[in-house]
Amino acid sequence: MKNIIFIAPPAAGKGTQSELLIENYNYIHISTGDLLREKQNENSELGNKIKHLLAKGLLVDDDIITKLLREKLTSISSPFILDGYPRNLNQASILDKILEELNLTVDVVIYLNVDSDTAMKRALGRISCPNCNRIYNKYIKEKMPKVEGICDCCNVSLVSRSDDNEESFKERFATYIENTKPLLDYYDNKGKLVIINKVDTPNETFEEVKKVID
Ligand code: AMP
């Protein structure tokens, strides 16, 4: 099976597509956002620094996130989905080196082409389970929990992310345009980029993702 990188604006649906891939295929999901959200709960200087950056919608330093990613990649076997890394060209070249060291490859880079207004709406409606990380959305019918505000799997209250507010979203979107979008050319030049433009609903997008995987 193909190892995948997802590239998309914030709240475009990378996490949801990853969940669908895990349900339908045998993928390991590596979300650098999840790794950082776990780390920010640690009562340490590093935890506090990460918490501050995440709340503001700013990128965490390349060396911090790269260390977490390397540990994760070393501990798993393929196939994997990389969700949230690389976020800039420096991280892309670091990733190439790590993959070479670990004798791994990325086969395809999937870009979810979602516009800013749609992504903002998804961010403002997003709620997730603090226990299993499953993602729901208050405004998207397909993504609503069966009981309002409660995780279908864990029966615990759903929470909003500290960075899913309008101000933080705008910062993250601007960072995405400046730092992350240039990666599209980087992977296009390597012949690995696939663009998905059908992104109205999670299932519609997943049909397109499946075509890439299969
Ligand atoms: P995400 O869950 O992918 O939306 O990421 C949430 C936040 O975590 C981002 O807004 C960044 O602050 C941070 N983050 C996630 N991945 C990275 C990365 N590769 N490099 C730097 N910061 C990251």
PDB file of N, CA and C in Angstrom, residues 114-166:
ATOM      1  N   VAL A 114      -9.168  23.082  -0.759  1.00  0.00           N
ATOM      2  CA  VAL A 114     -10.325  23.694  -0.091  1.00  0.00           C
ATOM      3  C   VAL A 114     -10.087  25.191   0.051  1.00  0.00           C
ATOM      4  N   ASP A 115     -11.132  26.000  -0.263  1.00  0.00           N
ATOM      5  CA  ASP A 115     -10.925  27.455  -0.177  1.00  0.00           C
ATOM      6  C   ASP A 115     -11.022  27.941   1.278  1.00  0.00           C
ATOM      7  N   SER A 116     -10.587  29.176   1.477  1.00  0.00           N
ATOM      8  CA  SER A 116     -10.460  29.735   2.821  1.00  0.00           C
ATOM      9  C   SER A 116     -11.798  29.785   3.574  1.00  0.00           C
ATOM     10  N   ASP A 117     -12.888  30.208   2.899  1.00  0.00           N
ATOM     11  CA  ASP A 117     -14.183  30.336   3.589  1.00  0.00           C
ATOM     12  C   ASP A 117     -14.705  28.979   4.071  1.00  0.00           C
ATOM     13  N   THR A 118     -14.566  27.968   3.180  1.00  0.00           N
ATOM     14  CA  THR A 118     -15.027  26.619   3.553  1.00  0.00           C
ATOM     15  C   THR A 118     -14.213  26.102   4.728  1.00  0.00           C
ATOM     16  N   ALA A 119     -12.889  26.295   4.653  1.00  0.00           N
ATOM     17  CA  ALA A 119     -12.023  25.794   5.727  1.00  0.00           C
ATOM     18  C   ALA A 119     -12.352  26.491   7.052  1.00  0.00           C
ATOM     19  N   MET A 120     -12.608  27.788   6.983  1.00  0.00           N
ATOM     20  CA  MET A 120     -12.934  28.540   8.215  1.00  0.00           C
ATOM     21  C   MET A 120     -14.219  27.989   8.839  1.00  0.00           C
ATOM     22  N   LYS A 121     -15.236  27.734   8.002  1.00  0.00           N
ATOM     23  CA  LYS A 121     -16.503  27.212   8.527  1.00  0.00           C
ATOM     24  C   LYS A 121     -16.269  25.857   9.207  1.00  0.00           C
ATOM     25  N   ARG A 122     -15.427  25.032   8.563  1.00  0.00           N
ATOM     26  CA  ARG A 122     -15.151  23.717   9.144  1.00  0.00           C
ATOM     27  C   ARG A 122     -14.414  23.856  10.471  1.00  0.00           C
ATOM     28  N   ALA A 123     -13.494  24.824  10.532  1.00  0.00           N
ATOM     29  CA  ALA A 123     -12.720  25.017  11.775  1.00  0.00           C
ATOM     30  C   ALA A 123     -13.644  25.451  12.910  1.00  0.00           C
ATOM     31  N   LEU A 124     -14.557  26.381  12.606  1.00  0.00           N
ATOM     32  CA  LEU A 124     -15.401  26.921  13.672  1.00  0.00           C
ATOM     33  C   LEU A 124     -16.422  25.888  14.172  1.00  0.00           C
ATOM     34  N   GLY A 125     -16.735  24.885  13.323  1.00  0.00           N
ATOM     35  CA  GLY A 125     -17.704  23.857  13.741  1.00  0.00           C
ATOM     36  C   GLY A 125     -17.032  22.599  14.293  1.00  0.00           C
ATOM     37  N   ARG A 126     -15.707  22.544  14.207  1.00  0.00           N
ATOM     38  CA  ARG A 126     -15.017  21.298  14.561  1.00  0.00           C
ATOM     39  C   ARG A 126     -15.013  21.060  16.075  1.00  0.00           C
ATOM     40  N   ILE A 127     -15.367  19.830  16.456  1.00  0.00           N
ATOM     41  CA  ILE A 127     -15.248  19.397  17.851  1.00  0.00           C
ATOM     42  C   ILE A 127     -14.642  17.995  17.804  1.00  0.00           C
ATOM     43  N   SER A 128     -13.908  17.623  18.840  1.00  0.00           N
ATOM     44  CA  SER A 128     -13.296  16.298  18.787  1.00  0.00           C
ATOM     45  C   SER A 128     -13.306  15.646  20.156  1.00  0.00           C
ATOM     46  N   CYS A 129     -13.057  14.347  20.146  1.00  0.00           N
ATOM     47  CA  CYS A 129     -13.078  13.585  21.392  1.00  0.00           C
ATOM     48  C   CYS A 129     -11.707  13.679  22.053  1.00  0.00           C
ATOM     49  N   PRO A 130     -11.645  14.122  23.313  1.00  0.00           N
ATOM     50  CA  PRO A 130     -10.341  14.231  23.976  1.00  0.00           C
ATOM     51  C   PRO A 130      -9.733  12.858  24.265  1.00  0.00           C
ATOM     52  N   ASN A 131     -10.567  11.824  24.161  1.00  0.00           N
ATOM     53  CA  ASN A 131     -10.095  10.474  24.480  1.00  0.00           C
ATOM     54  C   ASN A 131      -9.545   9.757  23.242  1.00  0.00           C
ATOM     55  N   CYS A 132     -10.360   9.679  22.164  1.00  0.00           N
ATOM     56  CA  CYS A 132      -9.915   8.907  20.984  1.00  0.00           C
ATOM     57  C   CYS A 132      -9.529   9.810  19.809  1.00  0.00           C
ATOM     58  N   ASN A 133      -9.656  11.135  19.964  1.00  0.00           N
ATOM     59  CA  ASN A 133      -9.289  12.116  18.917  1.00  0.00           C
ATOM     60  C   ASN A 133     -10.217  12.118  17.712  1.00  0.00           C
ATOM     61  N   ARG A 134     -11.304  11.341  17.762  1.00  0.00           N
ATOM     62  CA  ARG A 134     -12.232  11.312  16.626  1.00  0.00           C
ATOM     63  C   ARG A 134     -12.807  12.715  16.382  1.00  0.00           C
ATOM     64  N   ILE A 135     -12.924  13.062  15.088  1.00  0.00           N
ATOM     65  CA  ILE A 135     -13.339  14.433  14.752  1.00  0.00           C
ATOM     66  C   ILE A 135     -14.818  14.468  14.359  1.00  0.00           C
ATOM     67  N   TYR A 136     -15.531  15.461  14.881  1.00  0.00           N
ATOM     68  CA  TYR A 136     -16.937  15.700  14.524  1.00  0.00           C
ATOM     69  C   TYR A 136     -17.060  17.147  14.060  1.00  0.00           C
ATOM     70  N   ASN A 137     -18.269  17.497  13.533  1.00  0.00           N
ATOM     71  CA  ASN A 137     -18.485  18.893  13.167  1.00  0.00           C
ATOM     72  C   ASN A 137     -19.939  19.275  13.439  1.00  0.00           C
ATOM     73  N   LYS A 138     -20.108  20.433  14.108  1.00  0.00           N
ATOM     74  CA  LYS A 138     -21.457  20.879  14.478  1.00  0.00           C
ATOM     75  C   LYS A 138     -22.293  21.242  13.262  1.00  0.00           C
ATOM     76  N   TYR A 139     -21.633  21.642  12.153  1.00  0.00           N
ATOM     77  CA  TYR A 139     -22.368  22.178  11.005  1.00  0.00           C
ATOM     78  C   TYR A 139     -22.445  21.218   9.811  1.00  0.00           C
ATOM     79  N   ILE A 140     -21.700  20.106   9.851  1.00  0.00           N
ATOM     80  CA  ILE A 140     -21.699  19.199   8.697  1.00  0.00           C
ATOM     81  C   ILE A 140     -22.461  17.932   9.069  1.00  0.00           C
ATOM     82  N   LYS A 141     -23.584  17.699   8.358  1.00  0.00           N
ATOM     83  CA  LYS A 141     -24.503  16.629   8.737  1.00  0.00           C
ATOM     84  C   LYS A 141     -23.783  15.281   8.915  1.00  0.00           C
ATOM     85  N   GLU A 142     -22.957  14.947   7.907  1.00  0.00           N
ATOM     86  CA  GLU A 142     -22.249  13.656   7.947  1.00  0.00           C
ATOM     87  C   GLU A 142     -21.314  13.519   9.141  1.00  0.00           C
ATOM     88  N   LYS A 143     -20.928  14.654   9.712  1.00  0.00           N
ATOM     89  CA  LYS A 143     -19.898  14.624  10.767  1.00  0.00           C
ATOM     90  C   LYS A 143     -20.455  14.937  12.156  1.00  0.00           C
ATOM     91  N   MET A 144     -21.812  14.977  12.274  1.00  0.00           N
ATOM     92  CA  MET A 144     -22.378  15.292  13.596  1.00  0.00           C
ATOM     93  C   MET A 144     -22.370  14.038  14.467  1.00  0.00           C
ATOM     94  N   PRO A 145     -22.159  14.208  15.778  1.00  0.00           N
ATOM     95  CA  PRO A 145     -22.258  13.029  16.661  1.00  0.00           C
ATOM     96  C   PRO A 145     -23.718  12.588  16.776  1.00  0.00           C
ATOM     97  N   LYS A 146     -23.925  11.313  17.162  1.00  0.00           N
ATOM     98  CA  LYS A 146     -25.319  10.826  17.273  1.00  0.00           C
ATOM     99  C   LYS A 146     -26.056  11.597  18.373  1.00  0.00           C
ATOM    100  N   VAL A 147     -25.375  11.823  19.502  1.00  0.00           N
ATOM    101  CA  VAL A 147     -25.941  12.644  20.590  1.00  0.00           C
ATOM    102  C   VAL A 147     -25.118  13.925  20.647  1.00  0.00           C
ATOM    103  N   GLU A 148     -25.831  15.067  20.635  1.00  0.00           N
ATOM    104  CA  GLU A 148     -25.120  16.345  20.551  1.00  0.00           C
ATOM    105  C   GLU A 148     -24.032  16.480  21.631  1.00  0.00           C
ATOM    106  N   GLY A 149     -22.826  16.787  21.195  1.00  0.00           N
ATOM    107  CA  GLY A 149     -21.743  17.080  22.144  1.00  0.00           C
ATOM    108  C   GLY A 149     -21.083  15.870  22.787  1.00  0.00           C
ATOM    109  N   ILE A 150     -21.477  14.640  22.342  1.00  0.00           N
ATOM    110  CA  ILE A 150     -20.939  13.426  22.996  1.00  0.00           C
ATOM    111  C   ILE A 150     -20.298  12.508  21.938  1.00  0.00           C
ATOM    112  N   CYS A 151     -19.122  11.940  22.270  1.00  0.00           N
ATOM    113  CA  CYS A 151     -18.441  11.043  21.324  1.00  0.00           C
ATOM    114  C   CYS A 151     -19.230   9.742  21.145  1.00  0.00           C
ATOM    115  N   ASP A 152     -19.451   9.343  19.884  1.00  0.00           N
ATOM    116  CA  ASP A 152     -20.194   8.106  19.590  1.00  0.00           C
ATOM    117  C   ASP A 152     -19.490   6.888  20.177  1.00  0.00           C
ATOM    118  N   CYS A 153     -18.149   6.932  20.228  1.00  0.00           N
ATOM    119  CA  CYS A 153     -17.397   5.742  20.655  1.00  0.00           C
ATOM    120  C   CYS A 153     -17.139   5.726  22.156  1.00  0.00           C
ATOM    121  N   CYS A 154     -16.754   6.877  22.715  1.00  0.00           N
ATOM    122  CA  CYS A 154     -16.260   6.888  24.107  1.00  0.00           C
ATOM    123  C   CYS A 154     -17.278   7.403  25.107  1.00  0.00           C
ATOM    124  N   ASN A 155     -18.384   7.992  24.615  1.00  0.00           N
ATOM    125  CA  ASN A 155     -19.415   8.528  25.505  1.00  0.00           C
ATOM    126  C   ASN A 155     -18.905   9.653  26.417  1.00  0.00           C
ATOM    127  N   VAL A 156     -17.883  10.382  25.961  1.00  0.00           N
ATOM    128  CA  VAL A 156     -17.400  11.527  26.757  1.00  0.00           C
ATOM    129  C   VAL A 156     -17.720  12.828  25.997  1.00  0.00           C
ATOM    130  N   SER A 157     -17.661  13.960  26.716  1.00  0.00           N
ATOM    131  CA  SER A 157     -18.007  15.247  26.093  1.00  0.00           C
ATOM    132  C   SER A 157     -16.965  15.657  25.054  1.00  0.00           C
ATOM    133  N   LEU A 158     -17.450  16.167  23.932  1.00  0.00           N
ATOM    134  CA  LEU A 158     -16.558  16.623  22.860  1.00  0.00           C
ATOM    135  C   LEU A 158     -16.043  18.028  23.176  1.00  0.00           C
ATOM    136  N   VAL A 159     -14.855  18.334  22.685  1.00  0.00           N
ATOM    137  CA  VAL A 159     -14.258  19.651  22.977  1.00  0.00           C
ATOM    138  C   VAL A 159     -13.829  20.341  21.678  1.00  0.00           C
ATOM    139  N   SER A 160     -13.750  21.679  21.740  1.00  0.00           N
ATOM    140  CA  SER A 160     -13.207  22.447  20.605  1.00  0.00           C
ATOM    141  C   SER A 160     -11.716  22.638  20.826  1.00  0.00           C
ATOM    142  N   ARG A 161     -10.946  22.697  19.757  1.00  0.00           N
ATOM    143  CA  ARG A 161      -9.512  22.969  19.878  1.00  0.00           C
ATOM    144  C   ARG A 161      -9.294  24.442  20.220  1.00  0.00           C
ATOM    145  N   SER A 162      -8.242  24.714  20.982  1.00  0.00           N
ATOM    146  CA  SER A 162      -7.982  26.109  21.388  1.00  0.00           C
ATOM    147  C   SER A 162      -7.676  26.989  20.174  1.00  0.00           C
ATOM    148  N   ASP A 163      -7.220  26.370  19.062  1.00  0.00           N
ATOM    149  CA  ASP A 163      -6.860  27.187  17.893  1.00  0.00           C
ATOM    150  C   ASP A 163      -7.980  27.242  16.850  1.00  0.00           C
ATOM    151  N   ASP A 164      -9.135  26.646  17.135  1.00  0.00           N
ATOM    152  CA  ASP A 164     -10.248  26.712  16.183  1.00  0.00           C
ATOM    153  C   ASP A 164     -11.145  27.915  16.468  1.00  0.00           C
ATOM    154  N   ASN A 165     -10.558  29.092  16.527  1.00  0.00           N
ATOM    155  CA  ASN A 165     -11.335  30.334  16.612  1.00  0.00           C
ATOM    156  C   ASN A 165     -10.929  31.190  15.418  1.00  0.00           C
ATOM    157  N   GLU A 166     -11.704  32.248  15.150  1.00  0.00           N
ATOM    158  CA  GLU A 166     -11.513  33.003  13.909  1.00  0.00           C
ATOM    159  C   GLU A 166     -10.104  33.610  13.802  1.00  0.00           C
TER     160      GLU A 166
END
